[in-house]
CSV table of C-alpha atoms in Angstrom, one decimal:
chain,number,residue,atom,x,y,z
A,1076,MET,CA,175.3,104.4,51.6
A,1077,GLU,CA,173.3,101.3,50.6
A,1078,ASN,CA,169.6,101.2,50.7
A,1079,ILE,CA,166.8,98.7,50.5
A,1080,GLU,CA,164.4,100.3,48.1
A,1081,SER,CA,160.9,100.7,49.5
A,1082,LYS,CA,157.6,101.2,47.8
A,1083,PRO,CA,156.3,104.8,48.0
A,1084,GLU,CA,153.5,103.8,50.4
A,1085,LEU,CA,156.0,102.3,52.8
A,1086,MET,CA,158.2,105.4,53.1
A,1087,SER,CA,156.6,106.4,56.4
A,1088,GLU,CA,157.4,102.9,57.8
A,1089,PRO,CA,160.2,102.7,60.5
A,1090,ILE,CA,163.7,102.4,59.1
A,1091,VAL,CA,166.7,100.4,60.4
A,1092,TYR,CA,169.9,102.4,60.0
A,1093,VAL,CA,172.9,100.1,59.8
A,1094,ILE,CA,176.3,101.5,60.5
A,1095,ASP,CA,179.3,99.2,60.0
A,1096,ASP,CA,182.7,99.7,58.4
A,1097,ASP,CA,182.7,96.0,57.3
A,1098,LYS,CA,181.0,95.9,53.9
A,1099,ASP,CA,180.3,92.1,54.2
A,1100,MET,CA,178.5,92.8,57.5
A,1101,ARG,CA,176.5,95.7,56.0
A,1102,ASP,CA,175.5,93.6,53.0
A,1103,ALA,CA,174.5,90.7,55.3
A,1104,LEU,CA,172.4,92.9,57.5
A,1105,LEU,CA,170.7,94.6,54.6
A,1106,ASP,CA,169.9,91.2,53.1
A,1107,LEU,CA,168.5,90.0,56.5
A,1108,PHE,CA,166.2,93.0,56.8
A,1109,MET,CA,165.1,92.8,53.2
A,1110,VAL,CA,164.0,89.2,53.4
A,1111,THR,CA,162.2,89.9,56.7
A,1112,ASN,CA,160.4,92.8,55.2
A,1113,ARG,CA,162.1,95.5,57.2
A,1114,ARG,CA,163.1,98.8,55.6
A,1115,ALA,CA,166.8,99.6,56.0
A,1116,SER,CA,169.7,101.8,54.9
A,1117,ALA,CA,173.4,101.1,55.5
A,1118,TYR,CA,176.4,103.4,56.1
A,1119,SER,CA,180.1,102.7,56.2
A,1120,SER,CA,180.8,105.2,58.9
A,1121,GLY,CA,179.3,107.3,61.6
A,1122,PRO,CA,180.0,110.6,59.8
A,1123,GLU,CA,178.4,109.4,56.7
A,1124,PHE,CA,175.3,108.4,58.7
A,1125,LEU,CA,175.1,111.6,60.7
A,1126,SER,CA,175.6,113.8,57.6
A,1127,THR,CA,173.0,112.2,55.4
A,1128,ALA,CA,170.4,110.2,57.4
A,1129,ASP,CA,167.2,111.7,58.8
A,1130,THR,CA,167.8,111.2,62.5
A,1131,THR,CA,164.3,112.4,63.3
A,1132,ALA,CA,162.7,109.6,61.3
A,1133,PRO,CA,160.9,106.7,63.1
A,1134,GLY,CA,163.1,103.6,63.5
A,1135,CYS,CA,166.3,102.6,65.1
A,1136,VAL,CA,170.1,102.4,64.7
A,1137,VAL,CA,172.1,99.2,64.5
A,1138,VAL,CA,175.8,100.2,64.9
A,1139,ASP,CA,179.1,98.5,65.2
A,1140,LEU,CA,180.8,99.4,68.5
A,1141,ARG,CA,184.4,99.5,67.3
A,1142,MET,CA,184.9,101.5,64.1
A,1143,PRO,CA,187.9,103.5,63.1
A,1144,GLY,CA,187.6,107.2,63.9
A,1145,VAL,CA,184.1,107.7,65.0
A,1146,THR,CA,183.0,104.8,67.1
A,1147,GLY,CA,179.6,103.4,67.8
A,1148,LEU,CA,179.6,105.2,71.2
A,1149,ASP,CA,180.5,108.4,69.4
A,1150,VAL,CA,177.6,108.0,67.1
A,1151,GLN,CA,175.3,107.5,70.1
A,1152,SER,CA,176.7,110.6,71.8
A,1153,GLN,CA,176.3,112.7,68.7
A,1154,LEU,CA,172.7,111.6,68.2
A,1155,ILE,CA,171.9,112.6,71.8
A,1156,SER,CA,173.6,116.0,71.2
A,1157,LEU,CA,171.4,116.5,68.1
A,1158,GLY,CA,168.3,115.9,70.3
A,1159,SER,CA,167.6,112.5,68.6
A,1160,GLN,CA,166.0,109.9,70.8
A,1161,MET,CA,166.3,107.1,68.1
A,1162,PRO,CA,166.9,103.8,69.9
A,1163,VAL,CA,170.4,102.4,69.4
A,1164,ILE,CA,171.5,98.7,69.2
A,1165,PHE,CA,175.2,98.0,69.4
A,1166,LEU,CA,177.0,95.1,67.7
A,1167,THR,CA,180.5,94.1,68.7
A,1168,ALA,CA,183.0,91.3,68.1
A,1169,HIS,CA,184.5,91.8,71.5
A,1170,ALA,CA,182.8,91.6,74.9
A,1171,ASP,CA,183.3,95.0,76.4
A,1172,VAL,CA,181.6,95.4,79.8
A,1173,PRO,CA,182.6,99.1,80.4
A,1174,ALA,CA,181.4,100.1,76.9
A,1175,SER,CA,178.2,98.1,77.2
A,1176,VAL,CA,177.5,99.8,80.6
A,1177,ARG,CA,178.2,103.2,79.1
A,1178,ALA,CA,176.0,102.5,76.1
A,1179,MET,CA,173.0,101.2,78.2
A,1180,LYS,CA,173.2,104.1,80.6
A,1181,ALA,CA,173.1,106.5,77.6
A,1182,GLY,CA,169.9,104.8,76.5
A,1183,ALA,CA,170.9,101.9,74.2
A,1184,THR,CA,168.2,99.3,73.9
A,1185,ASP,CA,170.5,96.3,73.3
A,1186,PHE,CA,174.1,95.2,73.0
A,1187,LEU,CA,174.8,92.1,70.9
A,1188,THR,CA,178.1,90.2,70.6
A,1189,LYS,CA,179.1,89.0,67.1
A,1190,PRO,CA,178.4,86.3,66.0
A,1191,PHE,CA,174.9,87.0,67.1
A,1192,VAL,CA,171.8,84.8,66.7
A,1193,THR,CA,169.8,86.3,63.8
A,1194,GLN,CA,166.5,86.1,65.7
A,1195,ASP,CA,168.1,87.9,68.6
A,1196,LEU,CA,168.9,90.8,66.4
A,1197,LEU,CA,165.5,90.8,64.7
A,1198,ASP,CA,163.8,90.8,68.2
A,1199,ALA,CA,166.1,93.6,69.3
A,1200,VAL,CA,165.2,95.7,66.3
A,1201,ASP,CA,161.4,95.0,66.7
A,1202,TYR,CA,161.7,96.0,70.4
A,1203,ALA,CA,163.6,99.2,69.6
A,1204,ILE,CA,161.1,100.2,66.9
A,1205,LEU,CA,158.3,99.5,69.4
A,1206,VAL,CA,160.0,101.7,72.0
A,1207,ASP,CA,160.5,104.4,69.5
A,1208,GLY,CA,156.8,104.2,68.4
A,1209,GLU,CA,155.5,104.4,71.9
A,1210,ARG,CA,157.8,107.4,72.6
A,1211,ARG,CA,156.5,109.2,69.6
A,1212,LYS,CA,152.9,108.5,70.4
A,1213,SER,CA,153.4,109.8,73.9
A,1214,GLU,CA,155.2,113.0,72.6
A,1215,THR,CA,152.3,113.6,70.2
A,1216,GLU,CA,149.8,113.3,73.0
A,1217,CYS,CA,151.8,115.6,75.3
A,1218,ASN,CA,152.0,118.2,72.5
A,1219,GLN,CA,148.2,118.0,72.1
A,1220,ILE,CA,147.6,118.4,75.8
A,1221,ARG,CA,150.0,121.3,76.0
A,1222,MET,CA,148.1,123.1,73.2
A,1223,LEU,CA,144.9,122.6,75.1
A,1224,ALA,CA,146.5,123.9,78.3
A,1225,ASP,CA,147.7,127.0,76.5
A,1226,THR,CA,144.1,128.0,75.9
A,1227,LEU,CA,143.5,128.2,79.7
A,1228,THR,CA,143.7,131.6,81.5
A,1229,PRO,CA,146.2,131.9,84.4
A,1230,ARG,CA,143.3,131.6,86.9
A,1231,GLU,CA,141.9,128.5,85.1
A,1232,GLN,CA,145.3,126.9,85.3
A,1233,GLU,CA,145.4,127.6,89.1
A,1234,VAL,CA,142.0,126.1,89.5
A,1235,MET,CA,142.9,123.1,87.4
A,1236,PHE,CA,146.0,122.3,89.4
A,1237,GLY,CA,144.2,122.8,92.7
A,1238,VAL,CA,141.4,120.5,91.6
A,1239,VAL,CA,143.7,117.7,90.3
A,1240,SER,CA,145.8,117.9,93.5
A,1241,GLY,CA,142.7,116.6,95.3
A,1242,LEU,CA,141.3,119.8,96.8
A,1243,MET,CA,137.6,120.4,97.0
A,1244,ASN,CA,136.1,123.4,95.3
A,1245,LYS,CA,135.7,125.3,98.6
A,1246,GLN,CA,139.4,124.6,99.4
A,1247,VAL,CA,140.5,125.9,96.0
A,1248,ALA,CA,138.3,128.9,96.6
A,1249,TYR,CA,139.9,129.6,100.0
A,1250,GLN,CA,143.4,129.0,98.6
A,1251,LEU,CA,142.9,131.5,95.7
A,1252,GLY,CA,140.8,134.0,97.6
A,1253,ILE,CA,137.8,133.7,95.3
A,1254,SER,CA,134.2,132.4,95.7
A,1255,GLU,CA,133.3,128.7,95.4
A,1256,MET,CA,130.9,129.6,92.6
A,1257,THR,CA,133.7,131.2,90.7
A,1258,VAL,CA,135.8,128.0,91.2
A,1259,LYS,CA,132.9,126.0,89.8
A,1260,LEU,CA,132.6,128.2,86.8
A,1261,HIS,CA,136.4,128.0,86.1
A,1262,ARG,CA,136.3,124.3,86.6
A,1263,MET,CA,133.6,123.8,84.0
A,1264,SER,CA,135.6,126.0,81.6
A,1265,VAL,CA,138.8,123.9,82.3
A,1266,MET,CA,137.0,120.6,81.6
A,1267,ARG,CA,135.7,122.0,78.3
A,1268,LYS,CA,138.9,123.5,77.2
A,1269,MET,CA,141.0,120.4,78.2
A,1270,GLN,CA,138.4,118.2,76.4
A,1271,SER,CA,138.0,116.1,79.6
A,1272,ARG,CA,134.8,114.4,80.3
A,1273,SER,CA,135.9,113.2,83.8
A,1274,LEU,CA,138.1,114.3,86.6
A,1275,ALA,CA,140.2,111.2,86.1
A,1276,ASP,CA,141.0,112.2,82.5
A,1277,LEU,CA,141.8,115.8,83.6
A,1278,VAL,CA,144.2,114.4,86.3
A,1279,ARG,CA,145.9,112.2,83.7
A,1280,LYS,CA,146.4,115.2,81.4
A,1281,ALA,CA,147.6,117.5,84.2
A,1282,GLU,CA,150.2,114.9,85.3
A,1283,LYS,CA,151.5,114.6,81.7
A,1284,LEU,CA,151.9,118.4,81.7
A,1285,GLN,CA,153.8,118.4,85.0
A,1286,ARG,CA,156.1,115.6,83.9
A,1287,ASN,CA,157.1,117.1,80.6
């Protein structure tokens, strides 16, 4: 494994994991990322990467499609089986439509043919890191919303989902067999516990809960 040393304060920065059995390519990619101020580590094989790298870290993977033994597609598949959603960029010396289709369907963010334009790779890496960052931000928000929702009583949850579905207080009351005043009290409690100052914000949070 080859690394670009980073200053301690940069260790939380996204990292580009390079996987290629060609040492010259690995060195060239490391040099490219170093001179463009991107943190990176390189691995000579899929197993080396999978056994030593932190696949939960922010960043992306740049991997050669065709490697002996464990291929780039195998690496992508094993990342998925590990529960990692780290974006993957494939590099290949041979145009391979079936492989590219399979890679993209499995979530690859790009597929570049060697020799590639340097800026195309840098753009692909920046996009992949952006996608990863947005996903992590969304997951963090979803976890926070879920923690708030866990503080609701079962009845409060029923009232919340009735309200966010567009029902009026009296309709929720009829549906649940309780008084309208009780619905209003539960609704006030829901707004407070969900830290929502508006119905629109409560609807947005409820939709995130239902989607995840």
